[in-house]
Amino acid sequence: MKRTKPHRLSVSTENTTTQTQTGQVISAHGRHYFVELKDSGQVVKCFPRGKRGGICVGDWVDISTQGERAAIERLHERSNLLYRSDEMRTKQFAANIDRLLIVLAAEPMFSEDLVGRALVAAGTAGIEPIILLNKADLDSVAVARQRLQPLADLGVPIFEISALDPAQVQSQLLDLLEDKTSLLLGQSGMGKSTILNALVPDAHAHTQEHSAALGAGKHTTTSTRLYHIPNSSGKIIDSPGFQAFGLAHLAAEDIVRGFSEFHDAIQHCKFYNCTHRHEPGCGVVTALENGQIHPDRYALYQRLLTELESQPKY
Ligand SMILES: Nc1nc2c(ncn2[C@@H]2O[C@H](COP(=O)(O)OP(=O)(O)O)[C@@H](O)[C@H]2O)c(=O)[nH]1
Ligand SMILES: [Mg+2]
Ligand SMILES: [Zn+2]
């Protein structure tokens, strides 16, 4: 669909045709975005038309280009959106994701609380989670493996990898990533950028080691970015680390849904509106007492509900 616009003095008269094209947002930088065009693969710097916030990496958009200028005109409907909310602010991780790759390591030791939250967020957004237990070359991996046992028991797939061995990472992960868009998520220092480098050698993602070698001090990924995996139809998104993972945007029912091990137990609750805390005849509390629900998971559930209740109401 082509439309001719009247010439304006400030614009080059060579190209005044407005073109509308579809593309995917591959990185977001506050005011502007980089969009990869679906047809040509060309990457275009775009500004949102007007005050349209909320566009994030992974989004499909229609853009219009006129000469050198490109504007995002329309945001396509998303299949999902992964985000967190902390202290009244929401932070979007990425949209249209098939897989959440939760990257963990024993050095520094990962936080079980944050992993639990990421799993709840994935569950409620309908995104399949996979845990990548990285730095498997270190002896300390045994401690991490043990701490992950409750999640392994729940059926969350766990892959042990060493990102320092790219050939091994490729043989373990490439099949899994084929045809999918996967998001690398985890605390900083767990090895996300190193895994990305193993899968996308020309991503040149700055790892901390890289910069340390250059004497530039620690460098951490500061923005989210989508990459194509070479010789694969898979896409992978690297993201900055996070220290908090608030879920206050979720309703209590969403939180419950994020705990798959509660599902059967809930069938036995006496009250239909049971919050699974102090109600008599609660199936979840019974399952906890019988050792069918792990106490750490139940404690996380209680923390999430308490946080939800302490949110200001509008
Ligand atoms: N021993 C070991 N170190 C790793 C491994 N993967 C990453 N690292 C190191 O861990 C540090 C943090 O890695 P980085 O990829 O920047 O983590 P990110 O913050 O999650 O992106 C760097 O010094 C990496 O060299 C691994 O599999 N084994
Ligand atoms: Mg990084
Ligand atoms: Zn209950």
Coordinates of C-alpha atoms and ligand atoms in Angstrom, one line a residue:
M1 CA 0.0 0.0 0.0
K2 CA 1.7 3.2 -1.2
R3 CA 0.7 6.7 -0.6
T4 CA 2.2 9.9 -1.9
K5 CA 2.5 12.7 0.5
P6 CA 2.9 16.4 -0.5
H7 CA 6.5 17.6 -0.6
R8 CA 7.7 19.5 2.4
L9 CA 10.6 21.9 2.4
S10 CA 12.4 20.3 5.3
V11 CA 12.3 16.8 3.7
S12 CA 14.4 15.6 0.8
T13 CA 12.3 15.6 -2.3
E14 CA 14.0 12.4 -3.5
N15 CA 11.9 10.0 -1.5
T16 CA 8.6 11.2 -0.3
T17 CA 6.7 7.9 -0.6
T18 CA 5.4 6.5 2.6
Q19 CA 5.8 2.7 2.8
T20 CA 4.2 0.5 5.4
Q21 CA 6.0 -2.6 6.4
T22 CA 5.8 -5.2 9.1
G23 CA 8.7 -6.1 11.4
Q24 CA 9.8 -7.3 14.8
V25 CA 11.3 -5.2 17.6
I26 CA 14.8 -6.5 18.3
S27 CA 15.9 -3.9 20.8
A28 CA 14.3 -1.1 22.7
H29 CA 16.2 2.0 23.9
G30 CA 13.8 4.3 25.7
R31 CA 12.9 6.8 23.0
H32 CA 13.6 4.6 19.9
Y33 CA 13.5 1.0 18.8
F34 CA 15.2 -1.2 16.3
V35 CA 12.8 -3.1 14.1
E36 CA 13.8 -6.0 11.8
L37 CA 11.7 -6.0 8.7
K38 CA 9.9 -9.2 8.0
D39 CA 10.5 -9.2 4.2
S40 CA 14.0 -7.9 3.8
G41 CA 15.6 -8.6 7.2
Q42 CA 16.8 -5.0 7.2
V43 CA 17.0 -3.3 10.6
V44 CA 15.4 0.1 10.9
K45 CA 15.6 2.7 13.7
C46 CA 12.1 3.7 14.5
F47 CA 10.3 6.2 16.8
P48 CA 6.9 5.5 18.1
R49 CA 4.2 7.7 16.7
G50 CA 2.9 10.0 19.4
K51 CA 3.2 8.8 23.0
R52 CA 2.9 5.1 22.5
G53 CA 4.7 3.4 25.3
G54 CA 4.8 -0.2 26.2
I55 CA 6.4 -1.5 23.0
C56 CA 9.0 -4.2 23.8
V57 CA 11.4 -6.6 22.3
G58 CA 9.7 -9.4 20.5
D59 CA 6.7 -7.3 19.5
W60 CA 5.5 -7.3 15.9
V61 CA 4.7 -3.8 14.6
D62 CA 3.7 -2.0 11.4
I63 CA 6.1 0.8 10.6
S64 CA 5.9 3.5 8.0
T65 CA 9.0 4.9 6.4
Q66 CA 9.4 8.1 4.6
G67 CA 12.9 8.8 3.4
E68 CA 15.2 8.3 6.4
R69 CA 12.4 8.5 9.0
A70 CA 10.6 5.5 10.3
A71 CA 7.7 5.5 12.7
I72 CA 5.9 2.7 14.5
E73 CA 2.3 2.9 13.5
R74 CA 0.7 -0.2 15.0
L75 CA 1.4 -2.8 17.6
H76 CA 0.2 -6.3 16.6
E77 CA -1.6 -8.4 19.2
R78 CA 0.8 -10.4 21.4
S79 CA 0.7 -14.1 22.1
N80 CA 2.1 -13.3 25.5
L81 CA 4.1 -10.8 27.5
L82 CA 6.5 -11.5 30.3
Y83 CA 6.9 -8.8 32.9
R84 CA 7.5 -8.0 36.5
S85 CA 6.3 -5.2 38.7
D86 CA 8.4 -3.5 41.5
E87 CA 7.4 -0.6 43.6
M88 CA 4.6 0.7 41.4
R89 CA 6.6 0.3 38.2
T90 CA 6.2 -2.5 35.7
K91 CA 9.1 -3.7 33.6
Q92 CA 8.5 -5.6 30.4
F93 CA 11.0 -8.4 29.7
A94 CA 9.8 -9.4 26.2
A95 CA 6.7 -10.4 24.2
N96 CA 5.8 -13.4 22.0
I97 CA 8.1 -15.8 23.7
D98 CA 7.9 -19.6 23.4
R99 CA 10.4 -20.5 26.0
L100 CA 11.8 -19.0 29.2
L101 CA 15.3 -20.1 29.8
I102 CA 16.0 -19.5 33.5
V103 CA 19.8 -19.3 33.8
L104 CA 21.3 -20.3 37.2
A105 CA 24.6 -21.1 38.7
A106 CA 26.2 -21.9 42.0
E107 CA 28.8 -19.1 41.8
P108 CA 27.5 -16.7 42.7
M109 CA 24.7 -18.8 44.2
F110 CA 21.3 -18.3 42.6
S111 CA 18.3 -17.1 44.6
E112 CA 15.6 -19.8 44.9
D113 CA 13.1 -17.0 45.6
L114 CA 13.8 -15.3 42.2
V115 CA 13.6 -18.6 40.4
G116 CA 10.3 -19.4 42.0
R117 CA 9.0 -16.0 40.9
A118 CA 10.2 -16.5 37.4
L119 CA 8.4 -19.8 37.2
V120 CA 5.1 -18.2 38.5
A121 CA 5.5 -15.4 35.9
A122 CA 6.1 -18.0 33.1
G123 CA 3.2 -20.1 34.3
T124 CA 0.7 -17.3 34.3
A125 CA 1.9 -15.9 30.9
G126 CA 1.7 -19.4 29.3
I127 CA 5.4 -19.7 28.6
E128 CA 7.2 -23.0 28.9
P129 CA 10.1 -22.7 31.5
I130 CA 13.4 -24.5 31.3
I131 CA 16.2 -24.2 33.8
L132 CA 19.7 -23.9 32.5
L133 CA 22.0 -24.8 35.4
N134 CA 25.2 -23.2 34.1
K135 CA 28.8 -23.4 35.3
A136 CA 28.5 -27.2 35.5
D137 CA 32.3 -27.3 35.2
L138 CA 32.5 -26.1 38.8
D139 CA 32.4 -28.5 41.8
S140 CA 29.8 -26.3 43.4
V141 CA 27.2 -27.4 40.8
A142 CA 26.3 -30.2 43.2
V143 CA 25.0 -27.8 45.8
A144 CA 22.9 -26.0 43.2
R145 CA 21.6 -29.3 41.8
Q146 CA 20.5 -30.3 45.3
R147 CA 18.7 -26.9 45.8
L148 CA 16.9 -27.4 42.5
Q149 CA 15.5 -30.8 43.5
P150 CA 12.1 -29.5 44.6
L151 CA 11.7 -28.0 41.1
A152 CA 13.0 -31.1 39.3
D153 CA 10.4 -33.0 41.3
L154 CA 7.7 -30.7 39.9
G155 CA 8.8 -31.7 36.4
V156 CA 10.6 -28.5 35.4
P157 CA 13.2 -29.5 32.9
I158 CA 16.8 -28.8 34.0
F159 CA 19.8 -28.8 31.7
E160 CA 23.3 -28.7 33.1
I161 CA 25.6 -26.8 30.9
S162 CA 29.0 -25.1 30.9
A163 CA 28.8 -22.0 28.7
L164 CA 32.6 -21.9 28.6
D165 CA 32.3 -24.9 26.2
P166 CA 30.4 -23.6 23.2
A167 CA 30.4 -26.9 21.3
Q168 CA 28.8 -28.6 24.3
V169 CA 26.2 -25.8 24.7
Q170 CA 25.3 -26.1 21.0
S171 CA 24.9 -29.8 21.1
Q172 CA 22.7 -29.7 24.2
L173 CA 20.6 -26.7 23.3
L174 CA 20.3 -26.2 19.5
D175 CA 17.5 -28.8 18.9
L176 CA 15.6 -27.3 21.8
L177 CA 15.8 -23.8 20.4
E178 CA 14.8 -24.7 16.8
D179 CA 11.7 -22.9 15.6
K180 CA 11.2 -21.1 18.9
T181 CA 11.8 -17.7 20.4
S182 CA 13.6 -18.2 23.8
L183 CA 14.3 -15.6 26.4
L184 CA 17.5 -15.9 28.6
L185 CA 16.5 -14.6 32.0
G186 CA 18.5 -14.7 35.3
Q187 CA 20.4 -12.7 37.9
S188 CA 23.5 -11.0 36.7
G189 CA 26.7 -13.1 36.7
M190 CA 24.9 -16.4 36.0
G191 CA 26.2 -16.6 32.4
K192 CA 23.5 -15.4 30.1
S193 CA 25.8 -13.4 27.8
T194 CA 28.3 -16.3 27.7
I195 CA 25.5 -18.7 26.7
L196 CA 24.4 -16.2 24.1
N197 CA 28.0 -16.0 22.7
A198 CA 28.2 -19.8 22.5
L199 CA 25.0 -19.9 20.4
V200 CA 25.4 -16.7 18.4
P201 CA 29.2 -16.3 18.0
D202 CA 28.9 -13.0 16.3
A203 CA 26.6 -11.4 18.9
H204 CA 29.8 -10.0 20.5
A205 CA 27.8 -9.6 23.7
H206 CA 30.0 -8.1 26.3
T207 CA 30.6 -10.6 29.0
Q208 CA 32.1 -9.4 32.3
E209 CA 35.3 -11.3 31.4
H210 CA 35.6 -9.5 28.1
S211 CA 35.6 -6.1 29.8
A212 CA 37.8 -7.3 32.7
A213 CA 40.4 -8.4 30.1
L214 CA 40.2 -4.9 28.6
G215 CA 40.6 -3.4 32.0
A216 CA 37.3 -1.8 31.7
G217 CA 35.9 -3.3 34.8
K218 CA 32.7 -5.2 35.1
H219 CA 30.4 -4.9 32.1
T220 CA 26.8 -6.1 32.4
T221 CA 24.2 -6.3 29.7
T222 CA 22.1 -3.2 29.9
S223 CA 19.5 -3.8 27.3
T224 CA 17.4 -6.6 26.0
R225 CA 18.1 -7.8 22.5
L226 CA 16.8 -10.4 20.1
Y227 CA 19.3 -12.5 17.9
H228 CA 18.9 -15.1 15.2
I229 CA 20.7 -18.3 16.0
P230 CA 23.0 -19.1 13.0
N231 CA 22.0 -22.2 10.9
S232 CA 18.7 -22.4 12.9
S233 CA 15.2 -21.0 12.7
G234 CA 15.4 -20.2 16.4
K235 CA 15.7 -16.8 18.0
I236 CA 17.1 -16.0 21.3
I237 CA 16.8 -12.9 23.5
D238 CA 19.4 -11.8 26.0
S239 CA 18.3 -9.6 28.9
P240 CA 20.0 -7.6 31.7
G241 CA 20.1 -9.3 35.1
F242 CA 17.6 -8.3 37.8
Q243 CA 17.7 -8.2 41.5
A244 CA 14.0 -8.1 42.2
F245 CA 11.0 -9.8 40.6
G246 CA 7.8 -8.4 41.9
L247 CA 4.6 -10.0 40.9
A248 CA 2.1 -7.5 42.3
H249 CA 0.4 -7.3 38.9
L250 CA -1.0 -10.8 39.4
A251 CA -4.2 -11.6 41.0
A252 CA -4.3 -14.2 43.9
E253 CA -5.8 -16.8 41.5
D254 CA -2.9 -16.2 39.1
I255 CA -0.4 -16.8 41.8
V256 CA -2.1 -20.0 42.8
R257 CA -2.1 -21.1 39.2
G258 CA 1.7 -20.6 39.1
F259 CA 2.1 -23.3 41.7
S260 CA 1.4 -26.5 39.7
E261 CA 1.8 -28.7 42.8
F262 CA -1.2 -27.0 44.5
H263 CA -3.6 -28.0 41.7
D264 CA -4.7 -31.4 43.0
A265 CA -4.6 -30.4 46.6
I266 CA -7.0 -27.5 46.0
Q267 CA -9.7 -30.0 45.0
H268 CA -9.9 -31.0 48.6
C269 CA -10.3 -27.4 50.1
K270 CA -13.5 -27.1 52.1
F271 CA -14.1 -23.5 51.1
Y272 CA -14.4 -22.5 47.4
N273 CA -12.7 -19.2 48.2
C274 CA -9.9 -20.7 50.3
T275 CA -6.7 -18.7 50.3
H276 CA -4.8 -21.8 51.4
R277 CA -3.4 -20.2 54.6
H278 CA -5.4 -20.6 57.7
E279 CA -8.7 -21.9 56.5
P280 CA -9.9 -25.2 58.2
G281 CA -10.0 -28.1 55.8
C282 CA -7.5 -26.6 53.3
G283 CA -6.2 -29.3 50.9
V284 CA -3.0 -27.3 50.3
V285 CA -2.1 -27.1 54.1
T286 CA -2.9 -30.8 54.4
A287 CA -0.6 -31.6 51.5
L288 CA 2.1 -29.4 53.1
E289 CA 1.8 -31.3 56.4
N290 CA 2.0 -34.6 54.5
G291 CA 5.2 -33.6 52.8
Q292 CA 3.6 -33.5 49.3
I293 CA 4.3 -29.8 49.0
H294 CA 7.8 -28.5 49.7
P295 CA 7.9 -26.0 52.6
D296 CA 10.1 -23.5 50.6
R297 CA 7.5 -23.4 47.8
Y298 CA 4.7 -22.9 50.3
A299 CA 6.7 -20.1 51.9
L300 CA 7.2 -18.4 48.6
Y301 CA 3.4 -18.6 48.0
Q302 CA 2.8 -16.9 51.3
R303 CA 5.3 -14.2 50.5
L304 CA 3.7 -13.5 47.2
L305 CA 0.2 -13.2 48.7
T306 CA 1.5 -11.0 51.5
E307 CA 3.1 -8.7 48.9
L308 CA -0.1 -8.6 46.9
E309 CA -2.1 -7.6 50.0
S310 CA 0.4 -4.8 50.9
Q311 CA -0.1 -3.2 47.5
P312 CA -1.9 0.1 47.6
K313 CA -5.4 -0.3 46.3
Y314 CA -6.7 2.1 43.7
Ligands
LIG1 N1 33.3 -21.5 35.3 C1 32.4 -21.0 34.5 N2 32.3 -19.6 34.4 C2 31.3 -19.1 33.6 C3 30.4 -20.0 32.8 N3 29.6 -19.2 32.1 C4 29.9 -17.9 32.4 N4 31.0 -17.9 33.3 C5 31.6 -16.7 33.8 O1 30.7 -16.0 34.7 C6 30.8 -14.6 34.6 C7 29.5 -13.9 34.2 O2 29.1 -14.3 32.9 P1 28.0 -13.4 32.0 O3 27.8 -14.2 30.8 O4 28.5 -12.1 31.9 O5 26.8 -13.4 33.0 P2 25.4 -12.6 32.8 O6 25.5 -11.5 33.7 O7 24.3 -13.6 33.2 O8 25.2 -12.2 31.4 C8 31.9 -14.4 33.5 O9 33.1 -14.1 34.2 C9 31.9 -15.7 32.7 O10 33.1 -16.0 32.2 C10 30.6 -21.4 33.0 O11 29.9 -22.2 32.4 N5 31.6 -21.8 33.8
MG2 MG 24.8 -10.3 30.5
ZN3 ZN -7.0 -24.2 50.5

